[in-house]
Short mmCIF file of C-alpha atoms and ligand atoms in Angstrom, two decimals:
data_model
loop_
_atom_site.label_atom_id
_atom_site.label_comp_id
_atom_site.label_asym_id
_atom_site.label_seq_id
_atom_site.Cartn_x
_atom_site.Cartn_y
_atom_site.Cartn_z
CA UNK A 1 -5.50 236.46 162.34
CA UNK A 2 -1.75 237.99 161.53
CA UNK A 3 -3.11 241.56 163.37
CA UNK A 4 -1.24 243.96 165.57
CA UNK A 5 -1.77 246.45 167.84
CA UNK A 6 0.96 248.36 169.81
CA UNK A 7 0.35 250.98 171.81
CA UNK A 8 2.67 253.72 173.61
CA UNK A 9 1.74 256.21 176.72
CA UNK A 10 4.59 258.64 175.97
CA UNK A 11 8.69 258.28 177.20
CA UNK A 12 8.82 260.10 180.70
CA UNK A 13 11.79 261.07 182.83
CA UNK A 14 10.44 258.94 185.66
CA UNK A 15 6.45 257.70 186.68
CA UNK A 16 5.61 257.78 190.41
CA UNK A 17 4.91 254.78 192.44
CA UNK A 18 1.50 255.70 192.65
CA UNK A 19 1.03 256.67 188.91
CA UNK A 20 2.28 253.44 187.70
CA UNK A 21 -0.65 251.29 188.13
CA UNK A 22 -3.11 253.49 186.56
CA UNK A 23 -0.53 254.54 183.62
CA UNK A 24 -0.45 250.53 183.19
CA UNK A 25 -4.46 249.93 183.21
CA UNK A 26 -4.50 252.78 181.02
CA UNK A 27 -2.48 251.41 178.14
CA UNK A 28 -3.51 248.00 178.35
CA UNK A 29 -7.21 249.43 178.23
CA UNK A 30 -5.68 250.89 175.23
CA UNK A 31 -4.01 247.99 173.56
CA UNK A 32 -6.99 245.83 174.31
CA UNK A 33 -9.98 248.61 172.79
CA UNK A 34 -7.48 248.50 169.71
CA UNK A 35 -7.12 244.38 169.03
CA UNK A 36 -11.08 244.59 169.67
CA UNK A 37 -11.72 246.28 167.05
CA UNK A 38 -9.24 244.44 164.53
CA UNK A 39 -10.83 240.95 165.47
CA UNK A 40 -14.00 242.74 165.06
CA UNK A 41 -12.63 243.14 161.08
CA UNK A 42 -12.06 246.85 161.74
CA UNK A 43 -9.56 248.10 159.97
CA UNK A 44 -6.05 249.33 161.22
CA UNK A 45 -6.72 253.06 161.15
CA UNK A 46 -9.66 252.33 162.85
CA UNK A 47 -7.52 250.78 165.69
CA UNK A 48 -5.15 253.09 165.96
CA UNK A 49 -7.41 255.68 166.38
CA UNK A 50 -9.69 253.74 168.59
CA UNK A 51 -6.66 253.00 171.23
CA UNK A 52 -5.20 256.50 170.80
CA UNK A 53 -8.87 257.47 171.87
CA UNK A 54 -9.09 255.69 174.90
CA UNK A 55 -5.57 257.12 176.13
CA UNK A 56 -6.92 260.94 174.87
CA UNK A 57 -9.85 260.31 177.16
CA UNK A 58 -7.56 259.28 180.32
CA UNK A 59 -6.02 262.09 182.41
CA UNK A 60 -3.11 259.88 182.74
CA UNK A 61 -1.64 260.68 179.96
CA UNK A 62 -0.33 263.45 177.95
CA UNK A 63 -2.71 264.05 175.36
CA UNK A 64 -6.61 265.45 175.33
CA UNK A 65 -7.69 265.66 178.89
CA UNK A 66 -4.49 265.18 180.78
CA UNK A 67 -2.57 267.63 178.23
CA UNK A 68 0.13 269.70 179.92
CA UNK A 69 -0.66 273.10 179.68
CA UNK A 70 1.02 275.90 177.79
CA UNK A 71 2.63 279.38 179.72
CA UNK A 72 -0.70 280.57 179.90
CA UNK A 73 -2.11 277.46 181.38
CA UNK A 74 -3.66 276.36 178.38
CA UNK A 75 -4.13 273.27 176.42
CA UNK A 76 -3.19 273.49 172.91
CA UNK A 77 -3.15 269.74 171.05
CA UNK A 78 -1.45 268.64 168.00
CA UNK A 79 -2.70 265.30 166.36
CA UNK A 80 -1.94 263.21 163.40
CA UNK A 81 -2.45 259.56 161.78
CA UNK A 82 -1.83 257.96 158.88
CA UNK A 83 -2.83 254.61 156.42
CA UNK A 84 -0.21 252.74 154.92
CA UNK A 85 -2.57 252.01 151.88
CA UNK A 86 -1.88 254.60 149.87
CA UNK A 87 -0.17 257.13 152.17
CA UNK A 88 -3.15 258.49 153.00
CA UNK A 89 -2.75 260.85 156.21
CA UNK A 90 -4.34 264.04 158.28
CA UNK A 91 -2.89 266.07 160.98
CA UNK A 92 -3.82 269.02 163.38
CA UNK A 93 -2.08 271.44 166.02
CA UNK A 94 -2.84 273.70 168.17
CA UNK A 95 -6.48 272.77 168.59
CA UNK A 96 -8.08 273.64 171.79
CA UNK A 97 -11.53 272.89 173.50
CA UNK A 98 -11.95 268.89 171.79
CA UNK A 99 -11.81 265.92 173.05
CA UNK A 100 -10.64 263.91 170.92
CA UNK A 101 -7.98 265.64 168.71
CA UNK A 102 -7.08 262.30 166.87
CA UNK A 103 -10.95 262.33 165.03
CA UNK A 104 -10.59 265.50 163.60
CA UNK A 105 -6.89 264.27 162.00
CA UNK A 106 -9.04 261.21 160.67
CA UNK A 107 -11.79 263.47 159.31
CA UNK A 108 -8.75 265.93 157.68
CA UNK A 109 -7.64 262.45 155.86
CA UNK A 110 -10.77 261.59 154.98
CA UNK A 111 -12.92 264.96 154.32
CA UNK A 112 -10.55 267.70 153.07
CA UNK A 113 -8.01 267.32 150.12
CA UNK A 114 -5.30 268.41 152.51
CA UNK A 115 -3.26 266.71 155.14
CA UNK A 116 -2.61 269.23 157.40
CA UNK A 117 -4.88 272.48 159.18
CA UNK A 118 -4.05 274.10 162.73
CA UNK A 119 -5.47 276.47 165.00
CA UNK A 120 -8.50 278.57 163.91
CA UNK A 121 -9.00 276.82 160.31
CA UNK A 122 -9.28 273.16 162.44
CA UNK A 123 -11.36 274.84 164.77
CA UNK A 124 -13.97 275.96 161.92
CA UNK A 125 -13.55 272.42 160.39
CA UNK A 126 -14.22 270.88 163.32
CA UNK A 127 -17.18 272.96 163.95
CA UNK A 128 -18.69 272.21 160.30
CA UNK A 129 -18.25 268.51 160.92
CA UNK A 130 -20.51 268.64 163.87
CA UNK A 131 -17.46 268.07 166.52
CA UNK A 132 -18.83 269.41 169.55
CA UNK A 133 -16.68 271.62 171.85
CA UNK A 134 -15.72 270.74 175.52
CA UNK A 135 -14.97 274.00 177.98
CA UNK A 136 -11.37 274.34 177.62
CA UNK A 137 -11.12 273.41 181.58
CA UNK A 138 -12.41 270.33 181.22
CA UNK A 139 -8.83 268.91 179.73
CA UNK A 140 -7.13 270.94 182.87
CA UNK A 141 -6.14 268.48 185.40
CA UNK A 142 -5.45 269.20 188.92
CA UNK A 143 -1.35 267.63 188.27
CA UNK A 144 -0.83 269.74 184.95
CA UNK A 145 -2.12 272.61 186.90
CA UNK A 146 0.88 271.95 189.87
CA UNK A 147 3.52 270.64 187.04
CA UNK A 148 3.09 274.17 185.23
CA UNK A 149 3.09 276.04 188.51
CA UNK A 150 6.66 274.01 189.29
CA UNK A 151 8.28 273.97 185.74
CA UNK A 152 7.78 277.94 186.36
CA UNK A 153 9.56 277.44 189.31
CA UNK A 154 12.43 275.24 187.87
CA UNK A 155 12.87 277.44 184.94
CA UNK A 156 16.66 277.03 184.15
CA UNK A 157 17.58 274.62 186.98
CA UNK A 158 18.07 270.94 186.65
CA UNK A 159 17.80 268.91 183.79
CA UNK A 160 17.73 270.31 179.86
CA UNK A 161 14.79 270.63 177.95
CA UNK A 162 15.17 267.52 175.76
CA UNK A 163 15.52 265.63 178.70
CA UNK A 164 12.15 266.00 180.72
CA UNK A 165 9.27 267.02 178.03
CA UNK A 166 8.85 263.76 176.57
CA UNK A 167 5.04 263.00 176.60
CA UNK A 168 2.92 261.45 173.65
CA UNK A 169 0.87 259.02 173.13
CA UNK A 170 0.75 256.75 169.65
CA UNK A 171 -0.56 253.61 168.40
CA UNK A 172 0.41 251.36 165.26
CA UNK A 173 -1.30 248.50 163.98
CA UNK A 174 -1.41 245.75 161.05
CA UNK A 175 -4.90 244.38 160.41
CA UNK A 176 -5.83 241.70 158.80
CA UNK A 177 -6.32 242.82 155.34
CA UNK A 178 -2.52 243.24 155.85
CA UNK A 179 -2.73 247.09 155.63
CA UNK A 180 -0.71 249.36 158.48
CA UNK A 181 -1.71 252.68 160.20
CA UNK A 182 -0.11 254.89 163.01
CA UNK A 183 -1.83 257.39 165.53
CA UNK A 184 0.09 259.68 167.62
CA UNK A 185 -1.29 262.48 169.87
CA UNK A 186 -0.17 265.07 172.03
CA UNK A 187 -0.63 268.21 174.67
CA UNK A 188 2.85 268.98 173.85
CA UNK A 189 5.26 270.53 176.49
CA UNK A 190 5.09 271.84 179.52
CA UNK A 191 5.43 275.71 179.31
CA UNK A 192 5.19 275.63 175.70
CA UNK A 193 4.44 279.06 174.08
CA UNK A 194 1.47 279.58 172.74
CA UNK A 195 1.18 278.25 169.11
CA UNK A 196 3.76 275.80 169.67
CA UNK A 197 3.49 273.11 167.32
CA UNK A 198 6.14 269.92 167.73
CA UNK A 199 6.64 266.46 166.38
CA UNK A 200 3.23 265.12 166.75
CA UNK A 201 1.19 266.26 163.88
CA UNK A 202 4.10 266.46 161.55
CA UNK A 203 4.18 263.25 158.90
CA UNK A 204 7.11 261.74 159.07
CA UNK A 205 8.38 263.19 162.27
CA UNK A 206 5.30 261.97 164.92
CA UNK A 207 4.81 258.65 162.54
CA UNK A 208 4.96 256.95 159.23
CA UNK A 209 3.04 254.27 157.63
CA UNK A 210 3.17 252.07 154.14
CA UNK A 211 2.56 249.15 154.08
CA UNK A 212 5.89 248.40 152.05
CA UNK A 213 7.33 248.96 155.03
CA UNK A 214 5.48 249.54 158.47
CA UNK A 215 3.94 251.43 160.70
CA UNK A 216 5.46 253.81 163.69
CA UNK A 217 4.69 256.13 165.99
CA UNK A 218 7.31 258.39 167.70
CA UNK A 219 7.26 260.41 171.69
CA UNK A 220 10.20 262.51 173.12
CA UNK A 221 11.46 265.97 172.71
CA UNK A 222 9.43 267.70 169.85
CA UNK A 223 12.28 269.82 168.66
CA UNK A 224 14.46 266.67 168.54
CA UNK A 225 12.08 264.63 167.00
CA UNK A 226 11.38 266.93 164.04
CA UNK A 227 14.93 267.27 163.63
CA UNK A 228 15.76 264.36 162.62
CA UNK A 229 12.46 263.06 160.94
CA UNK A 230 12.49 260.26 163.71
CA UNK A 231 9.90 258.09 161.96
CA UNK A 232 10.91 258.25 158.29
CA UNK A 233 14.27 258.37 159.56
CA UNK A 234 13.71 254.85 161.46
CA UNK A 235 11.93 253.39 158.43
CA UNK A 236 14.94 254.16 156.30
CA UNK A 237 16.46 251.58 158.02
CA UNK A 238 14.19 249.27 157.55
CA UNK A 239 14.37 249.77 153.95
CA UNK A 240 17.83 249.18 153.91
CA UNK A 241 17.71 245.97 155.11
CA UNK A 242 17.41 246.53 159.35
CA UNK A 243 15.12 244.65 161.25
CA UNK A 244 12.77 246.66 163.52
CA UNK A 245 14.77 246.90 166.84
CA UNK A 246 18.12 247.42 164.60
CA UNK A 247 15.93 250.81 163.12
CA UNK A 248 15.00 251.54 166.41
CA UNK A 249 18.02 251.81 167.74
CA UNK A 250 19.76 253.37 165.12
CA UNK A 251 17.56 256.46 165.15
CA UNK A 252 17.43 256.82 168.43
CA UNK A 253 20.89 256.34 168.88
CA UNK A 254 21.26 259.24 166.01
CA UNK A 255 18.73 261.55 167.53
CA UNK A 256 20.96 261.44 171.15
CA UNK A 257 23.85 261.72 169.86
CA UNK A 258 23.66 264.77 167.36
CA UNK A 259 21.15 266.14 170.01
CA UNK A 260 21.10 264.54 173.15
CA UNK A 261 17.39 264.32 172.41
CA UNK A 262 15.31 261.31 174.48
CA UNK A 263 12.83 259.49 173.03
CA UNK A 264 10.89 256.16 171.72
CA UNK A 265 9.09 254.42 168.94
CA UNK A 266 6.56 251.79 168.66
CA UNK A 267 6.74 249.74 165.60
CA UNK A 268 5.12 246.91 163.41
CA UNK A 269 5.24 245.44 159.92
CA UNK A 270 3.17 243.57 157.23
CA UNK A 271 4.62 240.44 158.72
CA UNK A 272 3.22 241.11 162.34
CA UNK A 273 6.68 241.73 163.27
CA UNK A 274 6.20 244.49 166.10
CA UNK A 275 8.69 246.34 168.38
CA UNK A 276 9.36 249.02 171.38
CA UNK A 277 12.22 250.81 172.03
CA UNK A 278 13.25 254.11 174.11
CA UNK A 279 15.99 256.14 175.58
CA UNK A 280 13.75 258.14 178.11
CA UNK A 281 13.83 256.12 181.76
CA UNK A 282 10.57 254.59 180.74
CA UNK A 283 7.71 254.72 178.12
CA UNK A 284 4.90 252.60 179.05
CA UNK A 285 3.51 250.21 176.45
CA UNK A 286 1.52 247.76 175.16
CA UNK A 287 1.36 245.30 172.59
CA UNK A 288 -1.49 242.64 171.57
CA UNK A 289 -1.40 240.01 169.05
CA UNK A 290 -2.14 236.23 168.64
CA UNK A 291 -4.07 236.47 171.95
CA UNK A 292 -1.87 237.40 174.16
CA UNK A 293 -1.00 240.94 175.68
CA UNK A 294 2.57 242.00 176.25
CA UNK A 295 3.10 245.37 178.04
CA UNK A 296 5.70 247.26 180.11
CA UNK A 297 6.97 250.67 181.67
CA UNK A 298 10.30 250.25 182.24
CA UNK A 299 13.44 248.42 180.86
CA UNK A 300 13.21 244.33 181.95
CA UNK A 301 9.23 244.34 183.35
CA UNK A 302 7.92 243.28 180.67
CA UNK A 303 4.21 241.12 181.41
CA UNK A 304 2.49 239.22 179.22
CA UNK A 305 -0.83 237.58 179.67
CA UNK A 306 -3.79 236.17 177.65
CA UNK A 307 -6.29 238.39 176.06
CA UNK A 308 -9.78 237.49 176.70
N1 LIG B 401 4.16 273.28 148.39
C1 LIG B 401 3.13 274.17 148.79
C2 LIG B 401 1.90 273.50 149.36
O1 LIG B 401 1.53 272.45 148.86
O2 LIG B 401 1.33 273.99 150.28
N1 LIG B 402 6.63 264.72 171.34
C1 LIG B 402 5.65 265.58 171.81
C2 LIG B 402 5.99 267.00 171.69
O1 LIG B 402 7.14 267.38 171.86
O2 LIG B 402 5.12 267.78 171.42
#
């Protein structure tokens, strides 16, 4: 089996002592969930989405429960993925009061002729496709609560925007009917204003995927991000004759130096070529294939051990 799964938790300014254990159960959980499914001869959109789940559902990371909160100490989510057969893709933003924002960007793809609905109209989707609602609380952790309270606090001081918001998480993934497919969701940043809608959901920006080329998934500073068209932009460069880390670098390198916007990108190809790469401090992530399970948080601690 050629497949791929690669998995990110989101590039971040710095992760506690204390945090990085869980943050690193968390996205080999994720990593792992994903290669399940493939060996199980699920398909790659059904691994990105099912990793991309499992780090939704822990309050570890930035994305469904464990989404920073907007000024009003809200969650508001934004949510896309996309198959490299065909192009096929869905998005949403600012969806409140789910779970799992990444299913209702599959059931966009899959159910609507459009690729794209936010707020109230992906609320009333979501709602005819029997999604059920969570109380908007239940995605409002106890740290979100404390990091809006302090970014309040901060307001102006310290470091710019671009950065400290850098939180995401994404998944890409070749399976073995050689197809690719990307998964990237998000609570956004910190303090956002309400209806707020960054890289995440946006095609092109938050990921790409054809199988011509690969599959990635972006995290760092929305505004950045979308500036530049991070993930097209990196799979430009692949086009043009790059290998993955070249791409990688390139955009990234781009992306800081027109905007001094942090970031990273997870990658992978139709020859199980896969790669990671980041200019935040860190970006936890994870990568499984051929049985074994490479994963990391920082620069030069990189693990790898069997899968079982
Ligand atoms: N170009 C207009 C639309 O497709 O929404
Ligand atoms: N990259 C996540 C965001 O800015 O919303």
């Amino acid at each position: 089996m050629n497949s791929v799964v690669v998995v990110h938790g989101g590039g971040a300014s710095s992760i506690s002592k204390d945090r990085k254990e869980r943050v690193r159960l968390g996205i080999i959980q994720a990593a792992t969930t994903g290669y399940n499914i493939l060996k199980e001869g699920g398909s790659a959109v059904d691994a990105v989405e099912g990793a991309v789940i499992v780090l939704e559902n822990d309050p570890e990371f930035n994305a469904g429960c464990g989404s920073v909160l907007n000024v009003n100490g809200e969650v508001e989510m934004d949510a896309s993925i996309m198959s490299g057969e065909g192009l096929s893709s869905g998005a949403v933003s600012a969806v409140r009061c789910i779970a799992n924002p990444i299913k209702l960007a599959r059931l966009v793809m899959e159910k609507t002729p459009h690729c794209f609905l936010t707020g109230q109209g992906a609320a009333e989707f979501a709602a005819a496709m029997g999604m059920p609602t969570v109380p908007g609380e239940q995605l409002v952790t106890e740290r979100n609560v404390k990091r809006l309270e302090k970014e309040k606090q901060e307001k102006d001081a310290q470091k710019p925007d671009q950065q400290k918001n850098l939180g995401t998480v994404g998944a890409v993934a070749l399976d073995s009917k050689g197809n690719v497919a990307y998964a990237t969701s998000t609570g956004g940043i910190v303090n956002k204003m309400v209806g707020r809608v960054g890289d995440t959901p946006c095609i092109g920006s938050g990921g790409y995927a054809d199988n011509d080329i690969g599959a990635i998934s972006t995290t760092g500073h929305g505004e950045s991000i979308l500036k530049v068209n991070l993930a097209r932009l990196t799979l430009f460069h692949i086009e043009q004759g790059k290998t993955l880390e070249e791409a990688a670098d390139m955009s990234l390198g781009y992306m800081k130096s027109k905007l001094k916007g942090l970031g990273g990108v997870i990658l992978v190809n139709k020859a199980g070529d896969w790669a990671v790469k980041w200019t935040s401090a860190s970006m936890p992530w994870a990568a499984a294939k051929d049985g074994k399970l490479h994963s990391g948080i920082e620069l030069d601690d990189t693990n790898v051990i069997d899968l079982p």
